[in-house]
CSV table of C-alpha atoms and ligand atoms in Angstrom, one decimal:
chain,number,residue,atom,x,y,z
A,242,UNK,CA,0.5,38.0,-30.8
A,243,UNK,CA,0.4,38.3,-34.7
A,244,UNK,CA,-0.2,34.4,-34.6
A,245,UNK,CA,-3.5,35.1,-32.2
A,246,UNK,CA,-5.0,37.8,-35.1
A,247,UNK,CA,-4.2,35.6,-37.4
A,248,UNK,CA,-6.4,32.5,-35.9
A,249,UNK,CA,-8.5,34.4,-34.9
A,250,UNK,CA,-9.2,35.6,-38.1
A,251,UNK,CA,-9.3,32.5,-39.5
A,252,UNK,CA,-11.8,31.2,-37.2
A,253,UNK,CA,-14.6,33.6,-37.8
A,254,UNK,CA,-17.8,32.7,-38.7
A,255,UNK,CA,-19.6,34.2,-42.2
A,256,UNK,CA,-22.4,36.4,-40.6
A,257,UNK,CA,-25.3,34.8,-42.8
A,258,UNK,CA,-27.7,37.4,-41.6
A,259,UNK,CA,-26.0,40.1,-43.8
A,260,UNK,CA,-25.4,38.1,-47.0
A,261,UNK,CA,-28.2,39.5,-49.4
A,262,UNK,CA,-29.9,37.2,-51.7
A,263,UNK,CA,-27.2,36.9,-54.3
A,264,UNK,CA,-24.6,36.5,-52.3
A,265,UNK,CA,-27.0,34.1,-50.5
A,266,UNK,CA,-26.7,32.1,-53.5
A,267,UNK,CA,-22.6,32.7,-54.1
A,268,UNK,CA,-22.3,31.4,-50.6
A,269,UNK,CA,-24.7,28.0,-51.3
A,270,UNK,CA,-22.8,27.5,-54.4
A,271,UNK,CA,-19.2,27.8,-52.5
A,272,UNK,CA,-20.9,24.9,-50.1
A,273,UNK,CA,-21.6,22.3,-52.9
A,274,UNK,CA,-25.1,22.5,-52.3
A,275,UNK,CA,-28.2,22.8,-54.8
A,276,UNK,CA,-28.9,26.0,-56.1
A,277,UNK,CA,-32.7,25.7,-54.5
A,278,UNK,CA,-31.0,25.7,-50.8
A,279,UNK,CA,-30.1,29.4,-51.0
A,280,UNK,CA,-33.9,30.6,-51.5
A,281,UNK,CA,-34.7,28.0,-48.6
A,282,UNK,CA,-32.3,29.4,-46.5
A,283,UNK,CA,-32.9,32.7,-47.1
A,284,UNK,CA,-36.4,32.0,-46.5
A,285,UNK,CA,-36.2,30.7,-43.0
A,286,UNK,CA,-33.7,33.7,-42.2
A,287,UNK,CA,-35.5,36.8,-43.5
A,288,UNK,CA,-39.0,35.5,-43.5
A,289,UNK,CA,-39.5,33.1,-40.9
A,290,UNK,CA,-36.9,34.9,-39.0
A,291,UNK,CA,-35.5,31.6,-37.3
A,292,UNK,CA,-32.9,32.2,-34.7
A,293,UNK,CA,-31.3,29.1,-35.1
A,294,UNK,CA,-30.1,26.7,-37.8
A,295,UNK,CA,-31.9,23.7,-35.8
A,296,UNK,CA,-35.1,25.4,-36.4
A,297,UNK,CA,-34.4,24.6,-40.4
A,298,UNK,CA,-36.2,21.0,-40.5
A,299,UNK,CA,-36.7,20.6,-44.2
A,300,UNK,CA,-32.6,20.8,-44.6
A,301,UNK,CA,-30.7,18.1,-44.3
A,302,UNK,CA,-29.1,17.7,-40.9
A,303,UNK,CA,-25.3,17.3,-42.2
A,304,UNK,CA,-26.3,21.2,-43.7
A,305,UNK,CA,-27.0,22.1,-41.0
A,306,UNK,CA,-24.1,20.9,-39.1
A,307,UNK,CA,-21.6,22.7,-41.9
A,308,UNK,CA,-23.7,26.1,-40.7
A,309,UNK,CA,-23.5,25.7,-37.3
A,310,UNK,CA,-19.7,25.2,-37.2
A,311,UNK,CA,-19.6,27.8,-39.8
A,312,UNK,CA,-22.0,30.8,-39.8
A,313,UNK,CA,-23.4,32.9,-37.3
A,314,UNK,CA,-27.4,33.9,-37.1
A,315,UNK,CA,-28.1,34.6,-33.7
A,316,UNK,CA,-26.4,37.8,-33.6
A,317,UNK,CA,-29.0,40.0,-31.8
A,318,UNK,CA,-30.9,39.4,-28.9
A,319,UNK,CA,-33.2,41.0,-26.5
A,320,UNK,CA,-31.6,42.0,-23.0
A,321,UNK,CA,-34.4,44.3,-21.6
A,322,UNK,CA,-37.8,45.7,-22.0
A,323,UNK,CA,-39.5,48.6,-20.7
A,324,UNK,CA,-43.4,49.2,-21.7
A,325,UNK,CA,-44.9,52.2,-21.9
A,326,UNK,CA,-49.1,52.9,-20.0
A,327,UNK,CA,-49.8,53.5,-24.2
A,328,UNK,CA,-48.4,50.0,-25.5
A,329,UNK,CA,-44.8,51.7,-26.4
A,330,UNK,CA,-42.0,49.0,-25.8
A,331,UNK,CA,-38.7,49.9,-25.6
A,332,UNK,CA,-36.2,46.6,-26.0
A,333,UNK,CA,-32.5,46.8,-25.2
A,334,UNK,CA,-30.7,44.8,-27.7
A,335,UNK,CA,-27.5,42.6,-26.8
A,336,UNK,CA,-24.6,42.1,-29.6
A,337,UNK,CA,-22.7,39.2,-30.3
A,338,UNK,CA,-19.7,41.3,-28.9
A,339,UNK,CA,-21.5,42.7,-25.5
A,340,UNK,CA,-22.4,46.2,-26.8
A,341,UNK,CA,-25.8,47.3,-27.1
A,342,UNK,CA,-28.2,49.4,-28.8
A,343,UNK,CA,-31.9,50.3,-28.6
A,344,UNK,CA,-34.8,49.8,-30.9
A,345,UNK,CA,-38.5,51.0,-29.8
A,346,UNK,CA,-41.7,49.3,-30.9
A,347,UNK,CA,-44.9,52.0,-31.4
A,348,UNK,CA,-48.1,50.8,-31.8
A,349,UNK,CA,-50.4,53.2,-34.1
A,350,UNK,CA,-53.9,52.3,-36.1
A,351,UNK,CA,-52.3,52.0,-39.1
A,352,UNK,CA,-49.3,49.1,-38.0
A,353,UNK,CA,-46.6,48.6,-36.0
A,354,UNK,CA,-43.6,51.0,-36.3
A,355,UNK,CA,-40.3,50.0,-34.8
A,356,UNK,CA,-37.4,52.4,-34.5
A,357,UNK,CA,-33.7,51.2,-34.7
A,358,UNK,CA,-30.7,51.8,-34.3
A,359,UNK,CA,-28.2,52.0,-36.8
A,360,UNK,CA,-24.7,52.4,-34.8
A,361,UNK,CA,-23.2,51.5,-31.2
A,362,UNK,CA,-23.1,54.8,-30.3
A,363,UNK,CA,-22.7,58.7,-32.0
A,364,UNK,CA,-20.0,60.6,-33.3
A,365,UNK,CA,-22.2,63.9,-34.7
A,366,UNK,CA,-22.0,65.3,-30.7
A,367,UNK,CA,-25.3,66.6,-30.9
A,368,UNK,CA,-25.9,68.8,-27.7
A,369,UNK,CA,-29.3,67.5,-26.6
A,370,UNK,CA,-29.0,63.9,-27.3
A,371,UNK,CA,-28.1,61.2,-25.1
A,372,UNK,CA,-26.6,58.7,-27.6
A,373,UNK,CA,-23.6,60.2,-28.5
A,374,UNK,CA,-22.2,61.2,-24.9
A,375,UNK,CA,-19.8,58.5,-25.4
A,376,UNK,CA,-19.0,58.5,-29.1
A,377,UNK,CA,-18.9,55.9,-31.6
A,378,UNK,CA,-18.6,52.2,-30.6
A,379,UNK,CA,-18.5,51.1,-34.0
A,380,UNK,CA,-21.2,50.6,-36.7
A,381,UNK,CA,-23.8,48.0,-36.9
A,382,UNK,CA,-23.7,45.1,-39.9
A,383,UNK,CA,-27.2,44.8,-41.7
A,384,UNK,CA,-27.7,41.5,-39.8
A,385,UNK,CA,-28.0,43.8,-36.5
A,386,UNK,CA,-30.5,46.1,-38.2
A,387,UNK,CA,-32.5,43.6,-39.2
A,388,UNK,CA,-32.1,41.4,-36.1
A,389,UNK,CA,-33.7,44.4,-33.9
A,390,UNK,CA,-37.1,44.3,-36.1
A,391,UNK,CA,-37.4,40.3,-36.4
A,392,UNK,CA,-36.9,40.2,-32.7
A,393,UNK,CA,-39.3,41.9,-32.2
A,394,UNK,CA,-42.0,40.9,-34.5
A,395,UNK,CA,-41.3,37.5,-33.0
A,396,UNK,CA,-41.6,38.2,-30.0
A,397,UNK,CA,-44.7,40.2,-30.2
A,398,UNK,CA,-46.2,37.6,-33.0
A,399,UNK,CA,-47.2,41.2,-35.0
A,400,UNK,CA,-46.6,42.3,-38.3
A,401,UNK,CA,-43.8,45.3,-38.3
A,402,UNK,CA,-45.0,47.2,-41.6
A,403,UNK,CA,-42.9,51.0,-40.6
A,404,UNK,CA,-39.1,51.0,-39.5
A,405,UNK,CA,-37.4,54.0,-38.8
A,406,UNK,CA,-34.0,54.6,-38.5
A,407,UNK,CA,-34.3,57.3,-35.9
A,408,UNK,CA,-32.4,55.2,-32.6
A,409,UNK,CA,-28.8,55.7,-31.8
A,410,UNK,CA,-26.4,56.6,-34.6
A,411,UNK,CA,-26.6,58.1,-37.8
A,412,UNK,CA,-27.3,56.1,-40.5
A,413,UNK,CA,-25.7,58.1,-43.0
A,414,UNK,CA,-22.6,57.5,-40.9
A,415,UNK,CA,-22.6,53.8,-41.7
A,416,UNK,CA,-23.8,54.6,-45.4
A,417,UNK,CA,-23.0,50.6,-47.2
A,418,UNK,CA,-24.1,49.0,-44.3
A,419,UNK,CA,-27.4,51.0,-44.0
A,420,UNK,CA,-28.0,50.9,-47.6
A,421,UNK,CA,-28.1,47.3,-47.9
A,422,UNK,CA,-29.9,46.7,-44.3
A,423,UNK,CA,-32.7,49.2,-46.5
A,424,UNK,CA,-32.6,46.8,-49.3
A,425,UNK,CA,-32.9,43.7,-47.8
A,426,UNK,CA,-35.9,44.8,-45.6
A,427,UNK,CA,-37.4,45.2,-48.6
A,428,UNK,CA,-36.5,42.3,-50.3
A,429,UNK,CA,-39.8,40.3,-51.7
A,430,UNK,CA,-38.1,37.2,-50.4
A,431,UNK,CA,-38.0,38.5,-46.9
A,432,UNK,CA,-40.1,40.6,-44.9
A,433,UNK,CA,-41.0,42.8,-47.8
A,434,UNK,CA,-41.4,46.1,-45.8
A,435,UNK,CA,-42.4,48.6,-48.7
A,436,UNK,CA,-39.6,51.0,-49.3
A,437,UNK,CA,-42.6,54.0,-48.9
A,438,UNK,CA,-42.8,52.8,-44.9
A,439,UNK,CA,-39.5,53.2,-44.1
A,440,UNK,CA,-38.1,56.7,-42.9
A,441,UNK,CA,-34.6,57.4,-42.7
A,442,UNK,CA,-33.1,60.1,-40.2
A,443,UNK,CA,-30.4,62.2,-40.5
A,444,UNK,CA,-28.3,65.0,-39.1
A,445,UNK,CA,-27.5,66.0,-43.0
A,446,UNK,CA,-24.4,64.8,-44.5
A,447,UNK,CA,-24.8,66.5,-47.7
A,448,UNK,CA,-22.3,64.3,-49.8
A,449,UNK,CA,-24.2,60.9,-48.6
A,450,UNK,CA,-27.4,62.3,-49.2
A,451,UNK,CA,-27.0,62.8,-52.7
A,452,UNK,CA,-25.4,59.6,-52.8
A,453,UNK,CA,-28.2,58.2,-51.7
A,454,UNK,CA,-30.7,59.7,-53.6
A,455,UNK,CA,-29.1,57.8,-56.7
A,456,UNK,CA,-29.5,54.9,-54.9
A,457,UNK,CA,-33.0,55.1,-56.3
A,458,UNK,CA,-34.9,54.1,-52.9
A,459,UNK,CA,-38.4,55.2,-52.6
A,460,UNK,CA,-37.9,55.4,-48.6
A,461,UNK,CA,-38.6,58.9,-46.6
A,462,UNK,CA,-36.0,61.2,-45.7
A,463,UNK,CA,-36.2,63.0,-42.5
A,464,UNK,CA,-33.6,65.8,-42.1
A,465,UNK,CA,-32.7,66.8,-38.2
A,466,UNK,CA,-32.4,70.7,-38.8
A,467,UNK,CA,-33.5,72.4,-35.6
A,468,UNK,CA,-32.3,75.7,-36.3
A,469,UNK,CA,-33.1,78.5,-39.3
A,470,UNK,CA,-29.5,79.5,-39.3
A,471,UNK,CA,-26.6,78.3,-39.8
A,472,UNK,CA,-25.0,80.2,-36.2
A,473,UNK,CA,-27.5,79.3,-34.1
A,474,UNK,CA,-27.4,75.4,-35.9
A,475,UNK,CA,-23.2,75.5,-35.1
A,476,UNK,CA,-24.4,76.2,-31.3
A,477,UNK,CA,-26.2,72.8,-31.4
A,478,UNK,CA,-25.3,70.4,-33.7
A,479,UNK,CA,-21.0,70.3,-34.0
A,480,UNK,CA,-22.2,68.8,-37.4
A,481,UNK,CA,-23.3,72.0,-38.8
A,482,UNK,CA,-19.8,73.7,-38.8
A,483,UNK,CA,-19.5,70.9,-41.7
A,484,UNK,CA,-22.6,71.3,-43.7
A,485,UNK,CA,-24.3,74.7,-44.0
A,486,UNK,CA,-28.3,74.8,-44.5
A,487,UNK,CA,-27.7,76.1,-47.7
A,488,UNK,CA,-26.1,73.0,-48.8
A,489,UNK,CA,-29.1,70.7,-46.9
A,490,UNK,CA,-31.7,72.7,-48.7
A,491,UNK,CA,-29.5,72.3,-52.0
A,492,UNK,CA,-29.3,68.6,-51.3
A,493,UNK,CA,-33.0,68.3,-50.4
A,494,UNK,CA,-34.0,70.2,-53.5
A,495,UNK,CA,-32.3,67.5,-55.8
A,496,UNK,CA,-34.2,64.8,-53.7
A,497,UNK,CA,-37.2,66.7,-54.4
A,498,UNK,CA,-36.5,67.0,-58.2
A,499,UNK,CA,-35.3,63.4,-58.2
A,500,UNK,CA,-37.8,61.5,-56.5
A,501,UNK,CA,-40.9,63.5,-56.3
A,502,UNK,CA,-41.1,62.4,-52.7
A,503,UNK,CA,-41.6,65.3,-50.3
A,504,UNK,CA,-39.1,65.7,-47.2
A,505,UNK,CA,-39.6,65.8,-43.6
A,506,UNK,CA,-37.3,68.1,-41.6
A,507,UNK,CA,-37.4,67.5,-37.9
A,508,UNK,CA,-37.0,70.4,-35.2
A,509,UNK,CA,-36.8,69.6,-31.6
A,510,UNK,CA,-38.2,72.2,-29.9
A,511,UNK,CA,-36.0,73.9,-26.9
A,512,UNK,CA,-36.9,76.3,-24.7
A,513,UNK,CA,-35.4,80.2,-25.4
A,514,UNK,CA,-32.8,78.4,-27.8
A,515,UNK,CA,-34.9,77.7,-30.8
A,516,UNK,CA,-38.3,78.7,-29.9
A,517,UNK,CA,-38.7,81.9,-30.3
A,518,UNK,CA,-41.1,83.9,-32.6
A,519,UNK,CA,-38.2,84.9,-35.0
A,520,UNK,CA,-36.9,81.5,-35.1
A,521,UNK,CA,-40.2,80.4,-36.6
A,522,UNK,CA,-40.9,83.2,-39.1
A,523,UNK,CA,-36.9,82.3,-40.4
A,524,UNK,CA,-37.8,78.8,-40.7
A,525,UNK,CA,-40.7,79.7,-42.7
A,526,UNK,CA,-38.5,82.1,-45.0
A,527,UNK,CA,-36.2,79.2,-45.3
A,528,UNK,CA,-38.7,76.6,-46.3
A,529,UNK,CA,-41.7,77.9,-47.8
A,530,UNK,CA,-41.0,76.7,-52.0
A,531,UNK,CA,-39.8,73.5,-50.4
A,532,UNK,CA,-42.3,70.1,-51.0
A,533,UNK,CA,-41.8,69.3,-47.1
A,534,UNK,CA,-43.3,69.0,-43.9
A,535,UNK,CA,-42.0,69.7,-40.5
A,536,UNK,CA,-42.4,67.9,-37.7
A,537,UNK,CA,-41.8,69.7,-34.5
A,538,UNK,CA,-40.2,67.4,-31.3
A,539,UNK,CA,-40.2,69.1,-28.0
A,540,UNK,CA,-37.4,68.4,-26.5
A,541,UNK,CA,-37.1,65.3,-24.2
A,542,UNK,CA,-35.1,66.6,-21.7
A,543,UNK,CA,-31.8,64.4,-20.9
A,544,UNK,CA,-29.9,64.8,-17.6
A,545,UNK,CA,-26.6,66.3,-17.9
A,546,UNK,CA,-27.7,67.5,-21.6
A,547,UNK,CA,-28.4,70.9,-23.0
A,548,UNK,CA,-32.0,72.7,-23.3
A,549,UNK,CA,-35.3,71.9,-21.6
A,550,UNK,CA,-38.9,71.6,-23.3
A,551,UNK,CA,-40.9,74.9,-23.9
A,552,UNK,CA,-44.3,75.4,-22.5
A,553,UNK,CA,-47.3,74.1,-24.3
A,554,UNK,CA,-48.2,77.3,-25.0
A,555,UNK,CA,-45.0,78.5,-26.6
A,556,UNK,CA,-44.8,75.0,-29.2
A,557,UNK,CA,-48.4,75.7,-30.0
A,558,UNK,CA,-47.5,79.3,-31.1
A,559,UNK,CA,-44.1,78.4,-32.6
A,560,UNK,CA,-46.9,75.2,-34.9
A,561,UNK,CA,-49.5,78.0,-35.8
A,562,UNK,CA,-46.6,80.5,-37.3
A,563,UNK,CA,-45.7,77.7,-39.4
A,564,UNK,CA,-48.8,77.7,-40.3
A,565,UNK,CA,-49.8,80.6,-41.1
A,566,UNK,CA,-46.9,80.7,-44.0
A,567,UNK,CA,-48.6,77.5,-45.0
A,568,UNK,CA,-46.2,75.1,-44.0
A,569,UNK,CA,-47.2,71.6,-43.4
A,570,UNK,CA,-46.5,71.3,-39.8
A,571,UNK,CA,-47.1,68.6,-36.8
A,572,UNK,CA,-46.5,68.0,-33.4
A,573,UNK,CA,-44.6,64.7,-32.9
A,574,UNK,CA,-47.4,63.0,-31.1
A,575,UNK,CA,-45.5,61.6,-27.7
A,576,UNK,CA,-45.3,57.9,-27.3
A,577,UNK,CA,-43.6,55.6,-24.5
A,578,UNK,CA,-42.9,59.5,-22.0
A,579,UNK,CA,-43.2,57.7,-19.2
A,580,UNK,CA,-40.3,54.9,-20.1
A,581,UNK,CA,-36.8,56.4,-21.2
A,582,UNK,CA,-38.4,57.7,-24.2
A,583,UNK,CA,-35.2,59.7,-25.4
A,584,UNK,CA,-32.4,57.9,-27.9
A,585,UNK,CA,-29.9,56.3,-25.6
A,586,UNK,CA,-30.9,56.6,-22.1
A,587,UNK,CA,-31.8,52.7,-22.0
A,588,UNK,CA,-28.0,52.2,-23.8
A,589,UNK,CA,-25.9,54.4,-21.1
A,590,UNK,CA,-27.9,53.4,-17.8
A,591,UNK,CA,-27.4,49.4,-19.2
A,592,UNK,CA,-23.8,51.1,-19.5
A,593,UNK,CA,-23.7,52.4,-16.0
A,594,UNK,CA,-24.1,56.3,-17.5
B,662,SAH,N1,-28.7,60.8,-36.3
B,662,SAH,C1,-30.0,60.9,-36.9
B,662,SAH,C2,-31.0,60.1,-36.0
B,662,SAH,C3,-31.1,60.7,-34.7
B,662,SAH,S1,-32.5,60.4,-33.6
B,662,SAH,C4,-30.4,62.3,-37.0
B,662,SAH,O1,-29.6,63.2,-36.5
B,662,SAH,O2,-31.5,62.6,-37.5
B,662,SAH,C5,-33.9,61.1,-34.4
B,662,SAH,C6,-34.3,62.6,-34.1
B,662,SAH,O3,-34.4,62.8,-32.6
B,662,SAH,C7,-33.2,63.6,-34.5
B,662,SAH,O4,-33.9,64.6,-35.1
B,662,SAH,C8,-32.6,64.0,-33.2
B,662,SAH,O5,-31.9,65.2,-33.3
B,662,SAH,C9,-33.8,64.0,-32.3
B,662,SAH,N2,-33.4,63.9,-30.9
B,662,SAH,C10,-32.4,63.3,-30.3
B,662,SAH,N3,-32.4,63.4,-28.9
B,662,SAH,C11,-33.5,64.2,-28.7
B,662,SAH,C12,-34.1,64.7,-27.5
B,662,SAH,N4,-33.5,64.4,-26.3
B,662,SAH,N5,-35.2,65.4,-27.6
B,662,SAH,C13,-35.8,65.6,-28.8
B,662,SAH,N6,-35.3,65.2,-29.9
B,662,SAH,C14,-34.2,64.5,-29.9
């Protein structure tokens, strides 16, 4: 049995997708090869986006040989597509190891926006959310992040210029992993997505997020809060009997300071939980000195999950409160309703859930 771990160990393939462009050129200098191969190869990876080592012509074919019985590339792969009446796609994305995850692409005046995942699976327990109703899977390598956007842009033959990390998991969750997906995206020698166009999600893991802010990353930061207080917040979110909102607004505040980037908190709307007049006049109270904006998401109802959406009426009231205290507030416009537009559906019917 030992023996088996151990081959199969032994036997595993470097995952080239994930090696950024220094370790890119570690790796080419490991293989004996010129130093110019590891720009080349990185180029036909992360800005070609080839799927295959064959696809590499101007290498030279005994190369590509030591790759193919070596590396892996081809680790993600489209499974499944559902398109929306407004252009929204939703693709179900195969791993190498027979899990999967979803990643949506929306189409807007201003570019192509694609929404990934960043784990198989959830283990915050949100009570609204379909993509952690079985837990954590395990977390995605960068070469699975970026696989689900240049998929994607090849298949479509488009541009992807916003990526958000707002599918299943949190990305906080799979911190390294994440941060290094973040930087390679960016990378001039790859797709070179500016940091400004990329909007990370999370359910506020206050030590990570100061982590991250001196990672020194000029992306967006989007915090789920959904309540005003920290009891009605527990009733939601398990996460919250962790991290109090005085400790997300503490965090947020050094972001603030640090970056002079403003903050997005995100509040899914749900009827008679978090709707109510009071809950918007505490949000306000709560947020009001704060550089931010919130964006309001009525709820996409999931079977089997808690809350339901509030009437129009009620989200347009709960918008113009905001307001009123001059908070910078939107209503996330709705794209791809008509498909399984909320976080994990796709994932657990592929799953049989
Ligand atoms: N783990 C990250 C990313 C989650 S998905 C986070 O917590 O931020 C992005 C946003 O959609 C989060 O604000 C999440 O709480 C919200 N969300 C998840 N399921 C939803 C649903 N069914 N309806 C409305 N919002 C939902």
């Amino acid at each position: 049995m030992d023996g088996d771990i151990l081959a199969a160990e032994l036997l595993e393939k470097i995952d080239i997708m994930s090696l950024d462009s220094d370790e890119m050129a570690e790796f080419i200098e490991s293989t004996g090869e010129k130093s110019f191969r590891a720009k080349q190869l990185y180029g036909w990876i992360h800005k070609k986006l080839a799927y295959s080592f064959d696809e590499m012509t101007n290498l030279p074919k005994e190369f590509r040989e030591k790759l193919n019985n070596n590396c892996t590339i081809d680790s993600t792969s489209i499974a499944d597509v559902q398109e929306s009446a407004d252009g929204t796609r939703k693709y179900l994305m195969q791993l190498s190891d027979g899990n999967a995850v979803e990643s949506v692409l929306m189409k807007y005046k201003h570019g192509n926006s694609v929404c990934i995942s960043t784990q198989a699976g959830c283990r915050m327990g949100c009570k609204f959310c379909a993509s952690t109703t079985g837990g954590l899977d395990r977390n995605l390598k960068p070469s699975e992040m970026l696989g689900q956007i240049y998929r994607i842009q090849r298949a479509t033959g488009e541009r992807v210029s916003n990526v958000i990390l707002m599918g299943i998991g949190e990305p906080l969750d799979n911190y390294a992993n994440v941060v290094k997906f973040i930087k390679m995206l960016s990378d001039r020698n790859g797709l070179n997505i500016s940091q400004r166009n990329i909007t990370l999600s999370t359910c506020g893991l206050v030590e990570k997020l100061i982590s991250l802010v001196d990672e020194h990353l000029g992306i967006t930061i989007a915090i789920s809060l959904h309540a005003p207080d920290d009891a009605l917040r527990r009733s939601i979110m398990p996460v919250a009997c962790k991290y109090s909102i005085h400790d997300i607004i503490k965090a947020c505040k050094y972001y603030i300071e640090k970056t002079g980037r403003r903050i997005t908190f995100e509040y899914s709307l749900m009827e008679g939980v978090n709707d109510r007049p009071e809950h918007a006049e505490k949000l306000a109270g709560l947020l009001y000195s704060l550089n931010c904006h919130v964006n309001l998401i009525p709820l996409n109802p999931v079977k089997g999950r808690m809350g339901n959406r509030p009437a129009g009426i009620d989200i347009q009231h709960f918008k113009s409160m905001l307001e009123k205290k001059h908070i910078n507030v939107t209503i996330r416009r709705e794209m791809g309703s008509d498909i399984d537009a909320a976080c994990g559906q796709l994932r657990n019917k592929n799953k049989g859930g």
